CSV table of C-alpha atoms in Angstrom, one decimal:
chain,number,residue,atom,x,y,z
O,1,MET,CA,-2.0,1.1,44.3
O,2,LEU,CA,-0.6,-2.2,42.9
O,3,ARG,CA,-3.7,-4.1,44.0
O,4,ARG,CA,-6.0,-1.5,42.5
O,5,ASN,CA,-4.1,-1.7,39.1
O,6,ILE,CA,-4.4,-5.6,39.2
O,7,ARG,CA,-8.1,-5.3,39.9
O,8,LEU,CA,-8.7,-2.8,37.1
O,9,ARG,CA,-6.7,-4.9,34.7
O,10,ARG,CA,-8.8,-8.0,35.6
O,11,GLU,CA,-12.0,-6.0,35.1
O,12,TYR,CA,-10.8,-4.9,31.7
O,13,LEU,CA,-9.9,-8.4,30.6
O,14,TYR,CA,-13.3,-9.7,31.9
O,15,ARG,CA,-15.2,-7.0,29.9
O,16,LYS,CA,-13.1,-8.0,26.8
O,17,SER,CA,-14.0,-11.6,27.2
O,18,LEU,CA,-17.7,-10.7,27.0
O,19,GLU,CA,-17.3,-9.0,23.6
O,20,GLY,CA,-17.7,-12.3,21.7
O,21,LYS,CA,-21.0,-13.1,23.4
O,22,ALA,CA,-22.2,-9.5,22.9
O,23,ARG,CA,-21.4,-9.7,19.2
O,24,ILE,CA,-23.3,-12.9,18.7
O,25,LEU,CA,-26.3,-11.4,20.5
O,26,TYR,CA,-26.1,-8.3,18.3
O,27,GLU,CA,-26.1,-10.3,15.1
O,28,LYS,CA,-29.2,-12.2,16.3
O,29,LYS,CA,-31.0,-8.9,16.9
O,30,LEU,CA,-30.1,-7.7,13.5
O,31,LYS,CA,-31.7,-10.9,12.0
O,32,ILE,CA,-34.8,-10.3,14.0
O,33,LYS,CA,-35.0,-6.6,12.8
O,34,GLU,CA,-34.6,-7.7,9.2
O,35,ILE,CA,-37.3,-10.4,9.5
O,36,LYS,CA,-39.6,-7.8,11.1
O,37,GLU,CA,-39.0,-5.3,8.2
O,38,GLU,CA,-39.3,-7.9,5.4
O,39,GLY,CA,-42.2,-9.9,6.9
O,40,LYS,CA,-40.3,-13.2,6.7
O,41,GLN,CA,-40.7,-16.2,9.0
O,42,VAL,CA,-38.4,-16.5,12.0
O,43,PRO,CA,-35.6,-19.2,11.5
O,44,THR,CA,-35.9,-22.3,13.6
O,45,GLU,CA,-32.7,-21.6,15.6
O,46,LEU,CA,-34.2,-18.2,16.8
O,47,ARG,CA,-37.8,-19.2,17.6
O,48,ASN,CA,-37.1,-19.9,21.2
O,49,GLU,CA,-35.3,-16.6,21.7
O,50,GLU,CA,-37.5,-14.4,19.5
O,51,ALA,CA,-39.7,-13.0,22.3
O,52,ALA,CA,-36.6,-12.1,24.5
O,53,LEU,CA,-34.8,-10.6,21.6
O,54,ARG,CA,-37.8,-8.4,20.5
O,55,HIS,CA,-38.1,-7.2,24.1
O,56,GLU,CA,-34.4,-6.2,24.2
O,57,ILE,CA,-34.7,-4.4,20.9
O,58,ASP,CA,-37.7,-2.4,22.2
O,59,LEU,CA,-35.7,-1.2,25.2
O,60,GLU,CA,-32.6,-0.1,23.2
O,61,ASP,CA,-31.7,3.4,22.1
O,62,GLU,CA,-28.9,4.7,19.9
O,63,SER,CA,-26.2,4.4,22.6
O,64,THR,CA,-27.0,0.8,23.5
O,65,ALA,CA,-28.0,-0.7,20.2
O,66,VAL,CA,-24.4,-1.3,19.1
O,67,PRO,CA,-22.2,-3.3,21.5
O,68,ARG,CA,-19.2,-1.6,23.1
O,69,SER,CA,-15.7,-3.0,22.5
O,70,HIS,CA,-12.5,-3.0,24.5
O,71,ILE,CA,-11.4,-0.1,22.2
O,72,ASP,CA,-14.3,2.0,23.5
O,73,ASP,CA,-13.1,1.3,27.1
O,74,GLU,CA,-9.5,2.2,26.3
O,75,TYR,CA,-10.4,5.7,25.1
O,76,ALA,CA,-13.7,6.2,26.9
O,77,ASN,CA,-12.5,9.3,28.6
O,78,SER,CA,-10.7,10.9,25.7
O,79,ALA,CA,-13.5,13.5,25.1
O,80,GLU,CA,-13.4,14.5,28.8
O,81,LYS,CA,-9.8,15.5,29.1
O,82,ASP,CA,-6.8,16.3,26.9
O,83,PRO,CA,-4.1,13.7,26.5
O,84,ARG,CA,-1.0,14.1,28.7
O,85,ILE,CA,2.1,12.4,27.3
O,86,MET,CA,5.4,11.3,28.9
O,87,ILE,CA,8.3,11.1,26.3
O,88,THR,CA,11.4,9.2,27.2
O,89,THR,CA,14.2,7.2,25.6
O,90,SER,CA,16.2,4.1,26.1
O,91,ARG,CA,19.0,4.1,28.7
O,92,ASN,CA,22.2,6.1,28.0
O,93,PRO,CA,20.7,8.0,24.9
O,94,SER,CA,23.0,9.6,22.4
O,95,ALA,CA,22.9,13.3,21.6
O,96,PRO,CA,20.9,12.8,18.4
O,97,LEU,CA,18.3,10.7,20.3
O,98,LYS,CA,18.0,13.3,23.0
O,99,GLN,CA,17.5,16.0,20.3
O,100,PHE,CA,14.8,13.9,18.5
O,101,ALA,CA,13.0,13.2,21.8
O,102,GLN,CA,13.0,17.0,22.6
O,103,GLU,CA,11.5,17.7,19.2
O,104,LEU,CA,8.8,15.1,19.7
O,105,SER,CA,7.9,16.9,23.0
O,106,LEU,CA,7.2,20.0,20.8
O,107,VAL,CA,5.2,18.0,18.3
O,108,PHE,CA,2.8,16.5,20.9
O,109,PRO,CA,0.8,19.1,22.9
O,110,ASN,CA,0.8,18.6,26.7
O,111,SER,CA,3.8,16.4,26.6
O,112,LEU,CA,6.8,16.2,28.9
O,113,ARG,CA,10.3,14.8,28.0
O,114,THR,CA,12.1,13.2,30.9
O,115,ASN,CA,15.5,11.4,31.3
O,116,ARG,CA,15.1,7.7,31.7
O,117,GLY,CA,18.1,7.3,34.0
O,118,GLY,CA,18.2,3.9,35.8
O,119,GLN,CA,14.4,3.6,36.0
O,120,VAL,CA,12.9,0.3,34.9
O,121,ILE,CA,9.9,0.3,32.6
O,122,SER,CA,7.5,-1.0,35.3
O,123,GLU,CA,8.5,1.8,37.7
O,124,MET,CA,8.1,4.4,35.1
O,125,ILE,CA,4.7,3.2,34.0
O,126,GLU,CA,3.5,3.1,37.6
O,127,SER,CA,4.8,6.6,38.2
O,128,CYS,CA,3.0,7.9,35.0
O,129,ARG,CA,-0.3,6.4,36.2
O,130,ARG,CA,0.0,8.1,39.5
O,131,ARG,CA,0.7,11.5,37.9
O,132,GLY,CA,-2.2,11.3,35.5
O,133,PHE,CA,-0.4,10.7,32.2
O,134,THR,CA,-2.6,9.2,29.5
O,135,ASP,CA,0.3,7.9,27.2
O,136,VAL,CA,4.0,7.0,27.3
O,137,ILE,CA,6.2,7.3,24.2
O,138,LEU,CA,9.5,5.5,24.3
O,139,VAL,CA,12.1,6.2,21.6
O,140,HIS,CA,14.9,3.7,20.8
O,141,GLU,CA,18.1,4.0,18.8
O,142,HIS,CA,20.7,1.9,17.1
O,143,ARG,CA,24.2,3.4,17.0
O,144,GLY,CA,23.0,6.9,17.4
O,145,VAL,CA,20.1,6.6,14.9
O,146,PRO,CA,16.5,6.6,16.2
O,147,ASP,CA,15.0,3.3,15.0
O,148,GLY,CA,12.0,2.5,17.2
O,149,LEU,CA,8.9,4.2,18.7
O,150,ILE,CA,6.6,2.7,21.3
O,151,ILE,CA,3.3,4.3,22.2
O,152,SER,CA,1.7,2.9,25.3
O,153,HIS,CA,-1.8,4.1,26.4
O,154,LEU,CA,-2.5,4.3,30.1
O,155,PRO,CA,-3.9,2.8,32.3
O,156,TYR,CA,-4.8,-0.4,30.4
O,157,GLY,CA,-3.2,-0.2,27.0
O,158,PRO,CA,-3.0,-0.7,24.1
O,159,THR,CA,0.7,-0.5,23.1
O,160,ALA,CA,1.8,0.0,19.5
O,161,TYR,CA,5.3,-0.8,18.4
O,162,PHE,CA,6.7,1.0,15.4
O,163,GLN,CA,9.9,0.8,13.4
O,164,LEU,CA,11.3,4.3,13.0
O,165,LEU,CA,12.9,5.2,9.6
O,166,ASN,CA,14.3,8.2,7.7
O,167,VAL,CA,14.4,10.5,10.7
O,168,VAL,CA,15.1,14.1,9.7
O,169,THR,CA,15.2,16.6,12.6
O,170,ARG,CA,14.2,20.2,12.3
O,171,HIS,CA,17.7,21.5,12.1
O,172,ASP,CA,18.6,18.9,9.4
O,173,ILE,CA,15.9,20.0,7.0
O,174,LYS,CA,17.7,21.3,3.9
O,175,ASP,CA,15.5,24.2,3.1
O,176,LYS,CA,15.7,26.0,6.4
O,177,LYS,CA,14.2,29.2,4.9
O,178,THR,CA,10.8,27.5,4.7
O,179,MET,CA,11.0,26.2,8.3
O,180,GLY,CA,9.1,28.5,10.6
O,181,THR,CA,9.1,28.5,14.4
O,182,MET,CA,7.4,25.7,16.3
O,183,PRO,CA,3.8,26.8,17.2
O,184,GLN,CA,2.2,25.7,20.4
O,185,ALA,CA,-1.4,25.6,19.1
O,186,TYR,CA,-3.2,22.3,19.0
O,187,PRO,CA,-2.8,21.0,15.4
O,188,HIS,CA,-5.3,19.8,12.9
O,189,LEU,CA,-4.8,16.1,12.0
O,190,ILE,CA,-4.7,14.5,8.5
O,191,LEU,CA,-4.9,10.7,8.6
O,192,ASN,CA,-4.7,9.3,5.1
O,193,ASN,CA,-5.3,5.8,3.8
O,194,PHE,CA,-6.0,3.9,7.0
O,195,THR,CA,-8.8,1.8,5.5
O,196,SER,CA,-8.3,-1.7,6.9
O,197,LYS,CA,-9.2,-2.8,10.5
O,198,VAL,CA,-5.6,-2.8,11.5
O,199,GLY,CA,-5.2,0.6,9.8
O,200,GLU,CA,-8.2,2.0,11.7
O,201,ARG,CA,-6.8,0.7,14.9
O,202,ALA,CA,-3.4,2.3,14.2
O,203,ALA,CA,-5.1,5.6,13.3
O,204,ASN,CA,-7.1,5.5,16.5
O,205,ILE,CA,-4.0,5.1,18.6
O,206,LEU,CA,-2.2,8.0,16.8
O,207,LYS,CA,-5.1,10.4,16.8
O,208,HIS,CA,-5.7,10.1,20.5
O,209,LEU,CA,-2.3,11.6,21.2
O,210,PHE,CA,-3.6,15.0,20.1
O,211,PRO,CA,-6.3,17.2,21.7
O,212,SER,CA,-9.1,18.8,19.7
O,213,PRO,CA,-7.8,21.9,17.9
O,214,LYS,CA,-9.5,25.3,17.4
O,215,PRO,CA,-10.9,25.9,13.9
O,216,GLU,CA,-8.6,28.9,13.3
O,217,THR,CA,-5.4,26.8,14.0
O,218,LYS,CA,-2.9,27.0,11.2
O,219,ARG,CA,-0.8,24.0,12.3
O,220,ILE,CA,-1.2,20.7,10.5
O,221,ILE,CA,0.2,17.3,11.3
O,222,THR,CA,-0.1,14.5,8.7
O,223,PHE,CA,0.1,10.7,9.0
O,224,ALA,CA,-0.1,9.4,5.5
O,225,ASN,CA,0.0,5.6,4.9
O,226,GLU,CA,1.6,4.3,1.7
O,227,SER,CA,2.3,0.6,1.4
O,228,ASP,CA,2.3,0.2,5.2
O,229,TYR,CA,4.8,3.0,5.7
O,230,ILE,CA,3.3,5.9,7.6
O,231,SER,CA,4.9,9.2,6.7
O,232,PHE,CA,4.8,11.9,9.4
O,233,ARG,CA,4.9,15.5,8.2
O,234,HIS,CA,4.5,18.7,10.2
O,235,HIS,CA,3.4,22.0,8.5
O,236,ILE,CA,1.9,25.4,9.1
O,237,TYR,CA,-0.1,27.2,6.4
O,238,GLU,CA,-0.3,30.9,5.6
O,239,ARG,CA,-2.9,32.6,3.4
O,240,GLN,CA,-1.6,34.5,0.5
O,241,ALA,CA,-3.1,37.5,-1.4
O,242,GLY,CA,-5.6,35.4,-3.4
O,243,PRO,CA,-8.8,34.3,-1.8
O,244,LYS,CA,-7.9,30.6,-2.2
O,245,SER,CA,-4.2,30.8,-2.1
O,246,VAL,CA,-2.4,29.0,0.7
O,247,GLU,CA,1.3,28.4,1.3
O,248,LEU,CA,2.5,25.4,3.3
O,249,LYS,CA,5.7,25.6,5.3
O,250,GLU,CA,7.3,22.5,6.7
O,251,ILE,CA,8.5,23.0,10.3
O,252,GLY,CA,9.7,19.4,11.0
O,253,PRO,CA,10.7,17.0,12.1
O,254,ARG,CA,9.9,14.4,9.5
O,255,PHE,CA,10.1,10.6,9.7
O,256,GLU,CA,8.4,7.3,8.6
O,257,LEU,CA,6.8,4.7,10.9
O,258,ARG,CA,6.1,1.0,10.2
O,259,LEU,CA,3.8,-0.8,12.6
O,260,PHE,CA,4.8,-4.3,13.6
O,261,GLN,CA,2.9,-5.1,16.7
O,262,ILE,CA,-0.2,-4.0,18.8
O,263,LYS,CA,-0.5,-5.4,22.3
O,264,LEU,CA,-3.6,-5.3,24.6
O,265,GLY,CA,-1.8,-4.0,27.6
O,266,THR,CA,0.9,-1.5,28.7
O,267,VAL,CA,4.5,-1.8,27.6
O,268,ASP,CA,5.6,-3.3,30.9
O,269,GLN,CA,3.1,-6.2,30.7
O,270,SER,CA,4.9,-9.0,29.0
O,271,GLU,CA,2.0,-11.4,29.5
O,272,ALA,CA,-0.5,-9.1,27.7
O,273,GLU,CA,-2.4,-10.5,24.7
O,274,ILE,CA,-1.0,-9.6,21.3
O,275,GLU,CA,-3.8,-8.2,19.2
O,276,TRP,CA,-1.8,-8.0,15.9
O,277,VAL,CA,1.8,-8.7,14.9
O,278,ILE,CA,3.5,-8.8,11.6
O,279,ARG,CA,4.9,-12.3,10.8
O,280,PRO,CA,7.9,-13.2,8.5
O,281,TYR,CA,5.6,-14.9,6.0
O,282,MET,CA,3.6,-11.7,5.7
O,283,ASN,CA,6.5,-10.1,3.8
O,284,THR,CA,6.6,-12.7,1.1
O,285,SER,CA,4.0,-10.9,-1.0
O,286,LYS,CA,4.9,-7.3,-2.0
O,287,LYS,CA,1.2,-6.6,-2.8
O,288,ARG,CA,0.0,-7.5,0.7
O,289,LYS,CA,-1.0,-4.4,2.6
O,290,PHE,CA,-2.3,-4.3,6.2
O,291,LEU,CA,-3.1,-0.7,7.0
O,292,GLY,CA,-4.8,0.4,3.8
O,293,ASP,CA,-4.9,0.3,0.0
């Protein structure tokens, strides 16, 4: 099993190394297409390759015209099976952290909360691979307050590291009268203001934690980005007497996430390449935003 995982990881890194060449070839084909449509002369640097490029363009269809990326490989099977998530905590979790992890297991469909115990990260990730889990979520705390969330996609990655802020559990929501029971239906997702490349990447990681819902589902989960702070809200809606009257009920929990690193690998791979990380100098400008407008 270990040799197989090493081989699969090498194949993934090799495919990723080819992305740069594929992108250059794709841009050359685009130039040839533009020249063909506009009736212009072929640039000198493309004259030797023109015939081969035109031949490749003629053989392409919709599925092969655009080059695939490592992101396509990471979630290539997402449409074939629903995600299956393992949720766990840091060692010796406090009672509030256990409660929050339990509530997360109700938020994410097809998830299982387990006690970390003395298990090291590498053993846990290997166990999850064998058991067919698609993602691992680790929740960390500081002095009893949840302060970190790690989402690691299996088997290759990526892994996203979030700071966790302003956690309010279901039982701590002030207006408990509006809080309904926790439904088990797959939720509709609202992903708001993830407009940059990093934002699209973060949204892609978050949305693949949820299976496709049925149209009649009344459960809604929202990830709303505002100044790089992602607000998580969980509601159900009920139709009122009017034809267009809808009442939202918050069922919790609620919290904020702040992305600070994305790694091209699983959480146990310290040598994995860092795709994006926030740096100290990035915080100098309050107007600088990374996830969206």
